[in-house]
Amino acid sequence: MDSKHEVAVLRIGHRPGRDDRITTHVGLVARAFGADRVIFSDKANSSTSTINEVSLNFGGPFRAETTPSIPKFVKSWEGLIVHLTMYGQPINPLVDEIITSYNSQPILVIVGAEKVPFFIYELADWNISVTNQPHSEIAALAIFLDRLFQGEEFNKSWDGAKQKIIPQKLGKLIK
Ligand code: SAM
C-alpha cells in the first residue's frame, strides 16, 4: 500500500440490466480492497453513480468512471496489465513478480463477464487465475487485490467520510 502508483480496475463485458449488480459489486470490491479507481463501460451508468455515492458517504479517495471504448482504453493504458481469468497462470508463483513490477508502474486489473475478447489476453502482461475453476469476477478481484497489497488494504484510512462504521462486538454503530 506504500506504492505511489495507481491501481485501476477495468470491468469489461457489462450487459445492462443483467450485470448491473455484479458490476456494482466489482466497483465496491475495487474500492474497499484498496484500488484507486474503477472504470466501467458507459452502459453502466447506474453502477458508476452508486459507487461514487458510496465514496461520498464512506470516504475516498476513490472514483468510478466510464469509458466509451474499452478497446481504446486498454490500448492507451500506460502501465502494467493483469487480466484475471480462470484460463490464466496460477497467482501464487507470480504474485511476487507482479508486486515487484507494480513498485515502479501503475497497474490495470481487468475482469470480464461472459466471453473476454482475445486482444485482452494478448495485451495483458499477465493472464492470472485464482484457481483454474470457474467462479466470479468479484471473488477473483478481491483475492487478487488482497495478494497485491498483502493485507495492508485493511489498514487504509478514508478521507472525507460522512459516515464511519465503528466496529462493535454486537450491534451497529455509525458515526
Ligand atoms: N470464461 C471466463 C474466464 O475467462 O475466466 C469465466 C467467466 S466468469 C463468469 C467472469 C469473470 O470472472 C472472468 O472474465 C474473470 O475475470 C473472472 N473469473 C472467473 N473465474 C476466475 C478464476 N478462476 N480466476 C480468475 N478470474 C476468474
Short mmCIF file of N, CA and C and ligand atoms in Angstrom, two decimals:
data_model
loop_
_atom_site.label_atom_id
_atom_site.label_comp_id
_atom_site.label_asym_id
_atom_site.label_seq_id
_atom_site.Cartn_x
_atom_site.Cartn_y
_atom_site.Cartn_z
N MET A 1 0.82 -1.22 0.00
CA MET A 1 0.00 0.00 0.00
C MET A 1 0.85 1.26 0.00
N ASP A 2 2.20 1.09 0.13
CA ASP A 2 3.07 2.26 0.13
C ASP A 2 3.36 2.78 -1.27
N SER A 3 3.01 1.97 -2.30
CA SER A 3 3.36 2.36 -3.66
C SER A 3 2.66 3.66 -4.03
N LYS A 4 3.37 4.49 -4.79
CA LYS A 4 2.77 5.75 -5.24
C LYS A 4 2.00 5.52 -6.54
N HIS A 5 1.99 4.32 -7.03
CA HIS A 5 1.41 4.08 -8.35
C HIS A 5 -0.04 3.66 -8.26
N GLU A 6 -0.74 4.02 -9.32
CA GLU A 6 -2.18 3.79 -9.34
C GLU A 6 -2.51 2.31 -9.57
N VAL A 7 -3.56 1.87 -8.89
CA VAL A 7 -4.17 0.59 -9.23
C VAL A 7 -5.58 0.90 -9.73
N ALA A 8 -5.82 0.59 -11.00
CA ALA A 8 -7.14 0.81 -11.60
C ALA A 8 -7.74 -0.55 -11.96
N VAL A 9 -9.06 -0.63 -11.84
CA VAL A 9 -9.77 -1.87 -12.18
C VAL A 9 -10.70 -1.58 -13.35
N LEU A 10 -10.62 -2.40 -14.37
CA LEU A 10 -11.49 -2.24 -15.54
C LEU A 10 -12.42 -3.43 -15.62
N ARG A 11 -13.72 -3.11 -15.64
CA ARG A 11 -14.72 -4.18 -15.75
C ARG A 11 -15.22 -4.21 -17.20
N ILE A 12 -14.98 -5.30 -17.91
CA ILE A 12 -15.40 -5.34 -19.31
C ILE A 12 -16.59 -6.29 -19.47
N GLY A 13 -17.29 -6.16 -20.60
CA GLY A 13 -18.37 -7.09 -20.95
C GLY A 13 -19.67 -6.84 -20.22
N HIS A 14 -19.84 -5.63 -19.68
CA HIS A 14 -21.06 -5.33 -18.91
C HIS A 14 -22.31 -5.43 -19.80
N ARG A 15 -23.29 -6.24 -19.34
CA ARG A 15 -24.57 -6.33 -20.05
C ARG A 15 -25.63 -5.59 -19.23
N PRO A 16 -26.11 -4.43 -19.77
CA PRO A 16 -27.05 -3.61 -18.99
C PRO A 16 -28.24 -4.45 -18.51
N GLY A 17 -28.68 -4.15 -17.29
CA GLY A 17 -29.80 -4.90 -16.69
C GLY A 17 -29.25 -6.14 -16.02
N ARG A 18 -28.87 -7.10 -16.82
CA ARG A 18 -28.42 -8.40 -16.29
C ARG A 18 -27.20 -8.28 -15.37
N ASP A 19 -26.23 -7.40 -15.72
CA ASP A 19 -24.97 -7.35 -14.96
C ASP A 19 -24.89 -6.19 -13.98
N ASP A 20 -25.96 -5.43 -13.83
CA ASP A 20 -25.86 -4.20 -13.02
C ASP A 20 -25.32 -4.48 -11.61
N ARG A 21 -25.88 -5.51 -10.97
CA ARG A 21 -25.49 -5.76 -9.58
C ARG A 21 -24.04 -6.24 -9.50
N ILE A 22 -23.67 -7.13 -10.41
CA ILE A 22 -22.29 -7.66 -10.37
C ILE A 22 -21.31 -6.54 -10.65
N THR A 23 -21.62 -5.70 -11.62
CA THR A 23 -20.71 -4.58 -11.97
C THR A 23 -20.56 -3.65 -10.77
N THR A 24 -21.68 -3.36 -10.10
CA THR A 24 -21.60 -2.53 -8.89
C THR A 24 -20.71 -3.19 -7.84
N HIS A 25 -20.85 -4.50 -7.69
CA HIS A 25 -20.04 -5.19 -6.67
C HIS A 25 -18.56 -5.23 -7.04
N VAL A 26 -18.25 -5.28 -8.34
CA VAL A 26 -16.85 -5.15 -8.76
C VAL A 26 -16.31 -3.80 -8.29
N GLY A 27 -17.12 -2.76 -8.46
CA GLY A 27 -16.70 -1.42 -8.01
C GLY A 27 -16.55 -1.35 -6.49
N LEU A 28 -17.50 -1.96 -5.77
CA LEU A 28 -17.42 -1.93 -4.30
C LEU A 28 -16.17 -2.63 -3.80
N VAL A 29 -15.86 -3.77 -4.41
CA VAL A 29 -14.66 -4.52 -4.01
C VAL A 29 -13.40 -3.75 -4.40
N ALA A 30 -13.39 -3.18 -5.59
CA ALA A 30 -12.22 -2.39 -6.00
C ALA A 30 -11.94 -1.31 -4.97
N ARG A 31 -12.98 -0.59 -4.55
CA ARG A 31 -12.82 0.49 -3.57
C ARG A 31 -12.40 -0.05 -2.21
N ALA A 32 -13.15 -1.02 -1.69
CA ALA A 32 -12.90 -1.49 -0.32
C ALA A 32 -11.54 -2.19 -0.19
N PHE A 33 -11.07 -2.79 -1.27
CA PHE A 33 -9.83 -3.57 -1.21
C PHE A 33 -8.64 -2.79 -1.77
N GLY A 34 -8.73 -1.46 -1.83
CA GLY A 34 -7.53 -0.65 -1.99
C GLY A 34 -7.19 -0.12 -3.36
N ALA A 35 -8.00 -0.39 -4.40
CA ALA A 35 -7.72 0.20 -5.72
C ALA A 35 -8.03 1.70 -5.67
N ASP A 36 -7.55 2.43 -6.66
CA ASP A 36 -7.75 3.89 -6.70
C ASP A 36 -8.96 4.30 -7.53
N ARG A 37 -9.26 3.51 -8.56
CA ARG A 37 -10.45 3.83 -9.36
C ARG A 37 -10.93 2.60 -10.09
N VAL A 38 -12.19 2.67 -10.52
CA VAL A 38 -12.76 1.60 -11.34
C VAL A 38 -13.28 2.24 -12.61
N ILE A 39 -13.13 1.53 -13.70
CA ILE A 39 -13.61 2.03 -14.99
C ILE A 39 -14.63 1.02 -15.52
N PHE A 40 -15.82 1.56 -15.84
CA PHE A 40 -16.89 0.75 -16.39
C PHE A 40 -17.15 1.19 -17.82
N SER A 41 -17.88 0.36 -18.55
CA SER A 41 -18.40 0.78 -19.86
C SER A 41 -19.40 1.90 -19.64
N ASP A 42 -19.60 2.75 -20.66
CA ASP A 42 -20.57 3.84 -20.47
C ASP A 42 -22.01 3.33 -20.50
N LYS A 43 -22.18 2.01 -20.60
CA LYS A 43 -23.54 1.44 -20.47
C LYS A 43 -23.83 1.13 -19.00
N ALA A 44 -22.86 1.39 -18.12
CA ALA A 44 -23.02 1.04 -16.70
C ALA A 44 -23.15 2.30 -15.84
N ASN A 45 -24.01 3.22 -16.27
CA ASN A 45 -24.12 4.49 -15.54
C ASN A 45 -24.65 4.34 -14.13
N SER A 46 -25.58 3.40 -13.92
CA SER A 46 -26.15 3.30 -12.57
C SER A 46 -25.09 2.78 -11.59
N SER A 47 -24.25 1.84 -12.04
CA SER A 47 -23.17 1.34 -11.16
C SER A 47 -22.19 2.47 -10.85
N THR A 48 -21.91 3.29 -11.84
CA THR A 48 -20.96 4.40 -11.65
C THR A 48 -21.48 5.34 -10.57
N SER A 49 -22.78 5.73 -10.68
CA SER A 49 -23.33 6.64 -9.67
C SER A 49 -23.34 5.99 -8.29
N THR A 50 -23.71 4.72 -8.22
CA THR A 50 -23.76 4.06 -6.91
C THR A 50 -22.39 4.08 -6.24
N ILE A 51 -21.34 3.75 -7.00
CA ILE A 51 -20.00 3.69 -6.40
C ILE A 51 -19.56 5.09 -5.96
N ASN A 52 -19.83 6.09 -6.77
CA ASN A 52 -19.40 7.44 -6.38
C ASN A 52 -20.18 7.94 -5.16
N GLU A 53 -21.44 7.52 -5.04
CA GLU A 53 -22.21 7.86 -3.82
C GLU A 53 -21.61 7.17 -2.59
N VAL A 54 -21.21 5.92 -2.75
CA VAL A 54 -20.59 5.20 -1.61
C VAL A 54 -19.33 5.93 -1.18
N SER A 55 -18.55 6.41 -2.15
CA SER A 55 -17.32 7.13 -1.78
C SER A 55 -17.63 8.45 -1.08
N LEU A 56 -18.70 9.12 -1.51
CA LEU A 56 -19.10 10.36 -0.83
C LEU A 56 -19.47 10.08 0.61
N ASN A 57 -20.20 8.98 0.83
CA ASN A 57 -20.68 8.67 2.19
C ASN A 57 -19.60 8.05 3.08
N PHE A 58 -18.85 7.11 2.52
CA PHE A 58 -17.92 6.33 3.35
C PHE A 58 -16.46 6.70 3.14
N GLY A 59 -16.19 7.67 2.27
CA GLY A 59 -14.83 8.19 2.13
C GLY A 59 -14.11 7.75 0.88
N GLY A 60 -13.01 8.41 0.65
CA GLY A 60 -12.18 8.14 -0.52
C GLY A 60 -10.73 8.27 -0.13
N PRO A 61 -9.84 8.60 -1.07
CA PRO A 61 -10.17 8.88 -2.46
C PRO A 61 -10.42 7.60 -3.26
N PHE A 62 -11.50 7.63 -4.03
CA PHE A 62 -11.80 6.55 -4.97
C PHE A 62 -12.80 7.11 -5.97
N ARG A 63 -12.66 6.77 -7.22
CA ARG A 63 -13.66 7.23 -8.18
C ARG A 63 -14.03 6.15 -9.18
N ALA A 64 -15.30 6.19 -9.57
CA ALA A 64 -15.79 5.33 -10.64
C ALA A 64 -15.97 6.19 -11.88
N GLU A 65 -15.49 5.69 -13.01
CA GLU A 65 -15.56 6.43 -14.27
C GLU A 65 -16.10 5.50 -15.34
N THR A 66 -16.50 6.10 -16.46
CA THR A 66 -16.90 5.27 -17.60
C THR A 66 -16.00 5.59 -18.79
N THR A 67 -15.93 4.63 -19.70
CA THR A 67 -15.23 4.86 -20.96
C THR A 67 -16.17 4.50 -22.11
N PRO A 68 -16.14 5.30 -23.19
CA PRO A 68 -16.98 4.96 -24.34
C PRO A 68 -16.39 3.79 -25.14
N SER A 69 -15.10 3.52 -24.96
CA SER A 69 -14.46 2.46 -25.74
C SER A 69 -13.46 1.68 -24.88
N ILE A 70 -13.86 0.46 -24.52
CA ILE A 70 -12.95 -0.41 -23.74
C ILE A 70 -11.67 -0.68 -24.53
N PRO A 71 -11.76 -1.07 -25.84
CA PRO A 71 -10.50 -1.33 -26.57
C PRO A 71 -9.56 -0.14 -26.56
N LYS A 72 -10.10 1.06 -26.80
CA LYS A 72 -9.22 2.25 -26.81
C LYS A 72 -8.60 2.47 -25.42
N PHE A 73 -9.44 2.28 -24.39
CA PHE A 73 -8.92 2.50 -23.03
C PHE A 73 -7.76 1.54 -22.74
N VAL A 74 -7.95 0.27 -23.08
CA VAL A 74 -6.90 -0.72 -22.77
C VAL A 74 -5.65 -0.45 -23.60
N LYS A 75 -5.85 -0.13 -24.89
CA LYS A 75 -4.69 0.08 -25.77
C LYS A 75 -3.90 1.33 -25.38
N SER A 76 -4.57 2.30 -24.76
CA SER A 76 -3.84 3.52 -24.42
C SER A 76 -3.32 3.50 -22.96
N TRP A 77 -3.55 2.40 -22.24
CA TRP A 77 -3.09 2.31 -20.84
C TRP A 77 -1.56 2.31 -20.78
N GLU A 78 -1.02 3.20 -19.96
CA GLU A 78 0.44 3.26 -19.81
C GLU A 78 0.81 2.63 -18.48
N GLY A 79 1.15 1.38 -18.51
CA GLY A 79 1.49 0.67 -17.28
C GLY A 79 1.28 -0.83 -17.49
N LEU A 80 1.24 -1.53 -16.37
CA LEU A 80 1.10 -2.99 -16.42
C LEU A 80 -0.37 -3.36 -16.55
N ILE A 81 -0.61 -4.53 -17.14
CA ILE A 81 -1.98 -5.04 -17.24
C ILE A 81 -2.02 -6.47 -16.70
N VAL A 82 -2.93 -6.69 -15.74
CA VAL A 82 -3.20 -8.04 -15.25
C VAL A 82 -4.64 -8.37 -15.63
N HIS A 83 -4.82 -9.44 -16.38
CA HIS A 83 -6.18 -9.90 -16.73
C HIS A 83 -6.48 -11.13 -15.89
N LEU A 84 -7.57 -11.06 -15.14
CA LEU A 84 -7.96 -12.21 -14.29
C LEU A 84 -8.86 -13.14 -15.08
N THR A 85 -8.41 -14.37 -15.22
CA THR A 85 -9.16 -15.36 -15.99
C THR A 85 -8.86 -16.76 -15.46
N MET A 86 -9.88 -17.61 -15.46
CA MET A 86 -9.65 -18.98 -14.98
C MET A 86 -8.70 -19.76 -15.88
N TYR A 87 -8.46 -19.24 -17.10
CA TYR A 87 -7.56 -19.93 -18.04
C TYR A 87 -6.10 -19.53 -17.85
N GLY A 88 -5.85 -18.56 -16.96
CA GLY A 88 -4.51 -18.00 -16.85
C GLY A 88 -3.56 -18.81 -15.98
N GLN A 89 -2.39 -18.22 -15.76
CA GLN A 89 -1.38 -18.87 -14.92
C GLN A 89 -1.74 -18.65 -13.44
N PRO A 90 -1.51 -19.66 -12.60
CA PRO A 90 -1.88 -19.53 -11.18
C PRO A 90 -1.21 -18.34 -10.50
N ILE A 91 -1.96 -17.70 -9.64
CA ILE A 91 -1.50 -16.46 -8.99
C ILE A 91 -0.28 -16.68 -8.09
N ASN A 92 -0.25 -17.77 -7.32
CA ASN A 92 0.76 -17.88 -6.26
C ASN A 92 2.20 -17.75 -6.74
N PRO A 93 2.62 -18.48 -7.80
CA PRO A 93 4.03 -18.36 -8.21
C PRO A 93 4.37 -17.01 -8.85
N LEU A 94 3.36 -16.24 -9.24
CA LEU A 94 3.63 -15.00 -9.99
C LEU A 94 3.42 -13.73 -9.19
N VAL A 95 2.83 -13.87 -7.99
CA VAL A 95 2.43 -12.65 -7.29
C VAL A 95 3.62 -11.78 -6.90
N ASP A 96 4.74 -12.39 -6.53
CA ASP A 96 5.91 -11.58 -6.14
C ASP A 96 6.43 -10.78 -7.33
N GLU A 97 6.45 -11.42 -8.50
CA GLU A 97 6.90 -10.72 -9.72
C GLU A 97 5.96 -9.54 -10.03
N ILE A 98 4.68 -9.74 -9.85
CA ILE A 98 3.71 -8.66 -10.11
C ILE A 98 3.91 -7.53 -9.10
N ILE A 99 4.09 -7.87 -7.82
CA ILE A 99 4.30 -6.84 -6.78
C ILE A 99 5.56 -6.04 -7.10
N THR A 100 6.64 -6.70 -7.48
CA THR A 100 7.89 -6.01 -7.79
C THR A 100 7.69 -5.06 -8.97
N SER A 101 7.02 -5.51 -10.01
CA SER A 101 6.79 -4.66 -11.18
C SER A 101 5.89 -3.48 -10.82
N TYR A 102 4.91 -3.72 -9.97
CA TYR A 102 3.97 -2.67 -9.57
C TYR A 102 4.66 -1.58 -8.74
N ASN A 103 5.79 -1.89 -8.12
CA ASN A 103 6.50 -0.85 -7.37
C ASN A 103 7.02 0.26 -8.28
N SER A 104 7.10 0.02 -9.59
CA SER A 104 7.61 1.06 -10.47
C SER A 104 6.61 1.51 -11.54
N GLN A 105 5.43 0.94 -11.57
CA GLN A 105 4.47 1.33 -12.61
C GLN A 105 3.03 1.16 -12.13
N PRO A 106 2.10 1.94 -12.71
CA PRO A 106 0.69 1.70 -12.39
C PRO A 106 0.23 0.35 -12.93
N ILE A 107 -0.87 -0.09 -12.42
CA ILE A 107 -1.36 -1.41 -12.83
C ILE A 107 -2.85 -1.34 -13.12
N LEU A 108 -3.25 -1.97 -14.21
CA LEU A 108 -4.65 -2.08 -14.59
C LEU A 108 -5.06 -3.54 -14.42
N VAL A 109 -6.09 -3.76 -13.60
CA VAL A 109 -6.60 -5.12 -13.37
C VAL A 109 -7.90 -5.24 -14.16
N ILE A 110 -7.95 -6.21 -15.07
CA ILE A 110 -9.14 -6.36 -15.92
C ILE A 110 -9.92 -7.60 -15.49
N VAL A 111 -11.22 -7.41 -15.26
CA VAL A 111 -12.10 -8.56 -15.03
C VAL A 111 -13.20 -8.55 -16.08
N GLY A 112 -13.66 -9.75 -16.43
CA GLY A 112 -14.64 -9.87 -17.51
C GLY A 112 -16.03 -10.19 -17.01
N ALA A 113 -16.86 -10.59 -17.96
CA ALA A 113 -18.22 -11.02 -17.64
C ALA A 113 -18.40 -12.36 -18.35
N GLU A 114 -18.89 -12.31 -19.59
CA GLU A 114 -19.06 -13.57 -20.33
C GLU A 114 -17.76 -13.88 -21.06
N LYS A 115 -17.78 -13.89 -22.39
CA LYS A 115 -16.54 -14.24 -23.14
C LYS A 115 -15.67 -13.00 -23.29
N VAL A 116 -14.41 -13.13 -22.92
CA VAL A 116 -13.48 -12.00 -22.99
C VAL A 116 -12.79 -12.01 -24.36
N PRO A 117 -12.78 -10.87 -25.09
CA PRO A 117 -12.14 -10.87 -26.40
C PRO A 117 -10.64 -11.19 -26.32
N PHE A 118 -10.13 -11.83 -27.35
CA PHE A 118 -8.77 -12.35 -27.28
C PHE A 118 -7.71 -11.26 -27.18
N PHE A 119 -8.03 -10.05 -27.69
CA PHE A 119 -7.00 -9.00 -27.61
C PHE A 119 -6.65 -8.66 -26.16
N ILE A 120 -7.58 -8.90 -25.25
CA ILE A 120 -7.28 -8.64 -23.82
C ILE A 120 -6.20 -9.62 -23.35
N TYR A 121 -6.33 -10.88 -23.72
CA TYR A 121 -5.31 -11.88 -23.35
C TYR A 121 -3.95 -11.48 -23.92
N GLU A 122 -3.97 -10.94 -25.15
CA GLU A 122 -2.70 -10.60 -25.82
C GLU A 122 -2.07 -9.34 -25.24
N LEU A 123 -2.91 -8.36 -24.87
CA LEU A 123 -2.35 -7.10 -24.35
C LEU A 123 -1.90 -7.22 -22.89
N ALA A 124 -2.44 -8.22 -22.18
CA ALA A 124 -2.10 -8.35 -20.76
C ALA A 124 -0.64 -8.76 -20.58
N ASP A 125 -0.01 -8.17 -19.56
CA ASP A 125 1.34 -8.64 -19.18
C ASP A 125 1.23 -9.99 -18.50
N TRP A 126 0.13 -10.18 -17.77
CA TRP A 126 -0.11 -11.48 -17.13
C TRP A 126 -1.60 -11.81 -17.27
N ASN A 127 -1.87 -13.05 -17.66
CA ASN A 127 -3.22 -13.61 -17.56
C ASN A 127 -3.17 -14.51 -16.32
N ILE A 128 -3.90 -14.10 -15.29
CA ILE A 128 -3.74 -14.72 -13.97
C ILE A 128 -5.03 -15.41 -13.53
N SER A 129 -4.87 -16.64 -13.04
CA SER A 129 -6.03 -17.36 -12.50
C SER A 129 -5.96 -17.41 -10.97
N VAL A 130 -7.14 -17.35 -10.41
CA VAL A 130 -7.29 -17.52 -8.96
C VAL A 130 -8.03 -18.85 -8.81
N THR A 131 -7.26 -19.91 -8.83
CA THR A 131 -7.69 -21.29 -9.12
C THR A 131 -8.03 -21.37 -10.61
N ASN A 132 -7.98 -22.57 -11.15
CA ASN A 132 -8.38 -22.75 -12.56
C ASN A 132 -9.81 -23.27 -12.63
N GLN A 133 -10.62 -22.89 -11.66
CA GLN A 133 -12.03 -23.25 -11.64
C GLN A 133 -12.85 -22.01 -11.96
N PRO A 134 -14.00 -22.19 -12.64
CA PRO A 134 -14.85 -21.04 -12.90
C PRO A 134 -15.48 -20.54 -11.61
N HIS A 135 -15.40 -19.22 -11.35
CA HIS A 135 -16.17 -18.66 -10.25
C HIS A 135 -16.63 -17.27 -10.62
N SER A 136 -16.10 -16.23 -9.99
CA SER A 136 -16.72 -14.92 -10.15
C SER A 136 -15.66 -13.83 -10.23
N GLU A 137 -15.96 -12.81 -11.01
CA GLU A 137 -15.05 -11.65 -11.12
C GLU A 137 -14.92 -10.92 -9.78
N ILE A 138 -15.97 -10.99 -8.97
CA ILE A 138 -15.92 -10.31 -7.67
C ILE A 138 -14.93 -11.02 -6.75
N ALA A 139 -15.04 -12.35 -6.69
CA ALA A 139 -14.13 -13.13 -5.84
C ALA A 139 -12.70 -13.04 -6.35
N ALA A 140 -12.51 -13.16 -7.66
CA ALA A 140 -11.16 -13.13 -8.23
C ALA A 140 -10.50 -11.78 -7.94
N LEU A 141 -11.28 -10.70 -8.08
CA LEU A 141 -10.72 -9.36 -7.84
C LEU A 141 -10.33 -9.19 -6.36
N ALA A 142 -11.20 -9.63 -5.47
CA ALA A 142 -10.91 -9.48 -4.03
C ALA A 142 -9.63 -10.21 -3.67
N ILE A 143 -9.51 -11.44 -4.12
CA ILE A 143 -8.30 -12.22 -3.79
C ILE A 143 -7.08 -11.57 -4.42
N PHE A 144 -7.20 -11.15 -5.68
CA PHE A 144 -6.02 -10.57 -6.35
C PHE A 144 -5.55 -9.31 -5.63
N LEU A 145 -6.49 -8.40 -5.30
CA LEU A 145 -6.07 -7.15 -4.64
C LEU A 145 -5.47 -7.44 -3.27
N ASP A 146 -6.06 -8.39 -2.56
CA ASP A 146 -5.52 -8.72 -1.24
C ASP A 146 -4.08 -9.27 -1.35
N ARG A 147 -3.81 -10.07 -2.37
CA ARG A 147 -2.45 -10.58 -2.57
C ARG A 147 -1.52 -9.46 -3.00
N LEU A 148 -2.00 -8.57 -3.88
CA LEU A 148 -1.17 -7.46 -4.35
C LEU A 148 -0.76 -6.55 -3.18
N PHE A 149 -1.73 -6.26 -2.32
CA PHE A 149 -1.47 -5.33 -1.21
C PHE A 149 -1.02 -6.07 0.07
N GLN A 150 -0.98 -7.38 -0.01
CA GLN A 150 -0.50 -8.22 1.10
C GLN A 150 -1.24 -7.92 2.41
N GLY A 151 -2.52 -7.69 2.32
CA GLY A 151 -3.36 -7.47 3.50
C GLY A 151 -3.35 -6.04 4.03
N GLU A 152 -2.44 -5.21 3.52
CA GLU A 152 -2.32 -3.84 4.04
C GLU A 152 -3.53 -2.97 3.71
N GLU A 153 -4.33 -3.39 2.71
CA GLU A 153 -5.51 -2.59 2.35
C GLU A 153 -6.51 -2.50 3.50
N PHE A 154 -6.43 -3.44 4.45
CA PHE A 154 -7.37 -3.39 5.58
C PHE A 154 -7.05 -2.23 6.52
N ASN A 155 -5.82 -1.69 6.41
CA ASN A 155 -5.42 -0.57 7.28
C ASN A 155 -5.59 0.79 6.60
N LYS A 156 -6.19 0.80 5.43
CA LYS A 156 -6.33 2.05 4.68
C LYS A 156 -7.19 3.06 5.46
N SER A 157 -6.78 4.34 5.43
CA SER A 157 -7.64 5.35 6.05
C SER A 157 -8.45 6.02 4.95
N TRP A 158 -9.64 6.48 5.32
CA TRP A 158 -10.59 7.01 4.34
C TRP A 158 -10.79 8.50 4.59
N ASP A 159 -10.64 9.30 3.55
CA ASP A 159 -10.79 10.76 3.68
C ASP A 159 -12.21 11.20 3.37
N GLY A 160 -12.67 12.21 4.13
CA GLY A 160 -13.92 12.91 3.80
C GLY A 160 -15.17 12.09 4.02
N ALA A 161 -15.10 11.05 4.86
CA ALA A 161 -16.29 10.20 5.06
C ALA A 161 -17.37 10.96 5.82
N LYS A 162 -18.62 10.87 5.34
CA LYS A 162 -19.74 11.44 6.08
C LYS A 162 -20.18 10.45 7.16
N GLN A 163 -19.95 9.18 6.88
CA GLN A 163 -20.35 8.13 7.83
C GLN A 163 -19.16 7.22 8.09
N LYS A 164 -18.99 6.88 9.37
CA LYS A 164 -17.90 5.96 9.71
C LYS A 164 -18.47 4.84 10.57
N ILE A 165 -18.18 3.62 10.19
CA ILE A 165 -18.66 2.49 10.98
C ILE A 165 -17.68 2.21 12.11
N ILE A 166 -18.21 2.19 13.33
CA ILE A 166 -17.37 1.86 14.49
C ILE A 166 -17.62 0.38 14.80
N PRO A 167 -16.59 -0.44 14.67
CA PRO A 167 -16.80 -1.89 14.85
C PRO A 167 -17.36 -2.22 16.24
N GLN A 168 -18.32 -3.10 16.27
CA GLN A 168 -18.98 -3.50 17.51
C GLN A 168 -18.95 -5.01 17.67
N LYS A 169 -18.84 -5.44 18.93
CA LYS A 169 -18.96 -6.89 19.16
C LYS A 169 -20.39 -7.33 18.86
N LEU A 170 -21.33 -6.46 19.20
CA LEU A 170 -22.75 -6.76 18.94
C LEU A 170 -23.45 -5.47 18.52
N GLY A 171 -24.19 -5.50 17.46
CA GLY A 171 -24.96 -4.34 17.05
C GLY A 171 -24.25 -3.50 16.01
N LYS A 172 -24.86 -2.35 15.71
CA LYS A 172 -24.35 -1.49 14.64
C LYS A 172 -24.16 -0.09 15.18
N LEU A 173 -22.98 0.50 14.91
CA LEU A 173 -22.76 1.89 15.31
C LEU A 173 -22.13 2.64 14.15
N ILE A 174 -22.84 3.68 13.72
CA ILE A 174 -22.32 4.52 12.63
C ILE A 174 -22.23 5.94 13.16
N LYS A 175 -21.07 6.60 12.94
CA LYS A 175 -20.93 7.98 13.39
C LYS A 175 -20.80 8.91 12.20
N1 SAM B 1 -14.68 -17.73 -19.13
C1 SAM B 1 -14.41 -16.82 -18.07
C2 SAM B 1 -12.92 -16.65 -17.72
O1 SAM B 1 -12.17 -16.34 -18.63
O2 SAM B 1 -12.48 -16.70 -16.55
C3 SAM B 1 -15.31 -17.11 -16.89
C4 SAM B 1 -16.41 -16.11 -16.85
S1 SAM B 1 -16.72 -15.51 -15.26
C5 SAM B 1 -18.46 -15.58 -15.23
C6 SAM B 1 -16.47 -13.76 -15.37
C7 SAM B 1 -15.12 -13.27 -14.97
O3 SAM B 1 -14.78 -13.77 -13.69
C8 SAM B 1 -13.97 -13.64 -15.85
O4 SAM B 1 -13.86 -12.84 -17.01
C9 SAM B 1 -12.78 -13.44 -14.92
O5 SAM B 1 -12.35 -12.10 -14.89
C10 SAM B 1 -13.37 -13.83 -13.56
N2 SAM B 1 -13.03 -15.19 -13.15
C11 SAM B 1 -13.87 -16.23 -13.03
N3 SAM B 1 -13.23 -17.32 -12.58
C12 SAM B 1 -11.93 -16.95 -12.39
C13 SAM B 1 -10.77 -17.61 -11.93
N4 SAM B 1 -10.79 -18.89 -11.57
N5 SAM B 1 -9.62 -16.92 -11.88
C14 SAM B 1 -9.57 -15.62 -12.24
N6 SAM B 1 -10.64 -14.92 -12.67
C15 SAM B 1 -11.81 -15.59 -12.75
#
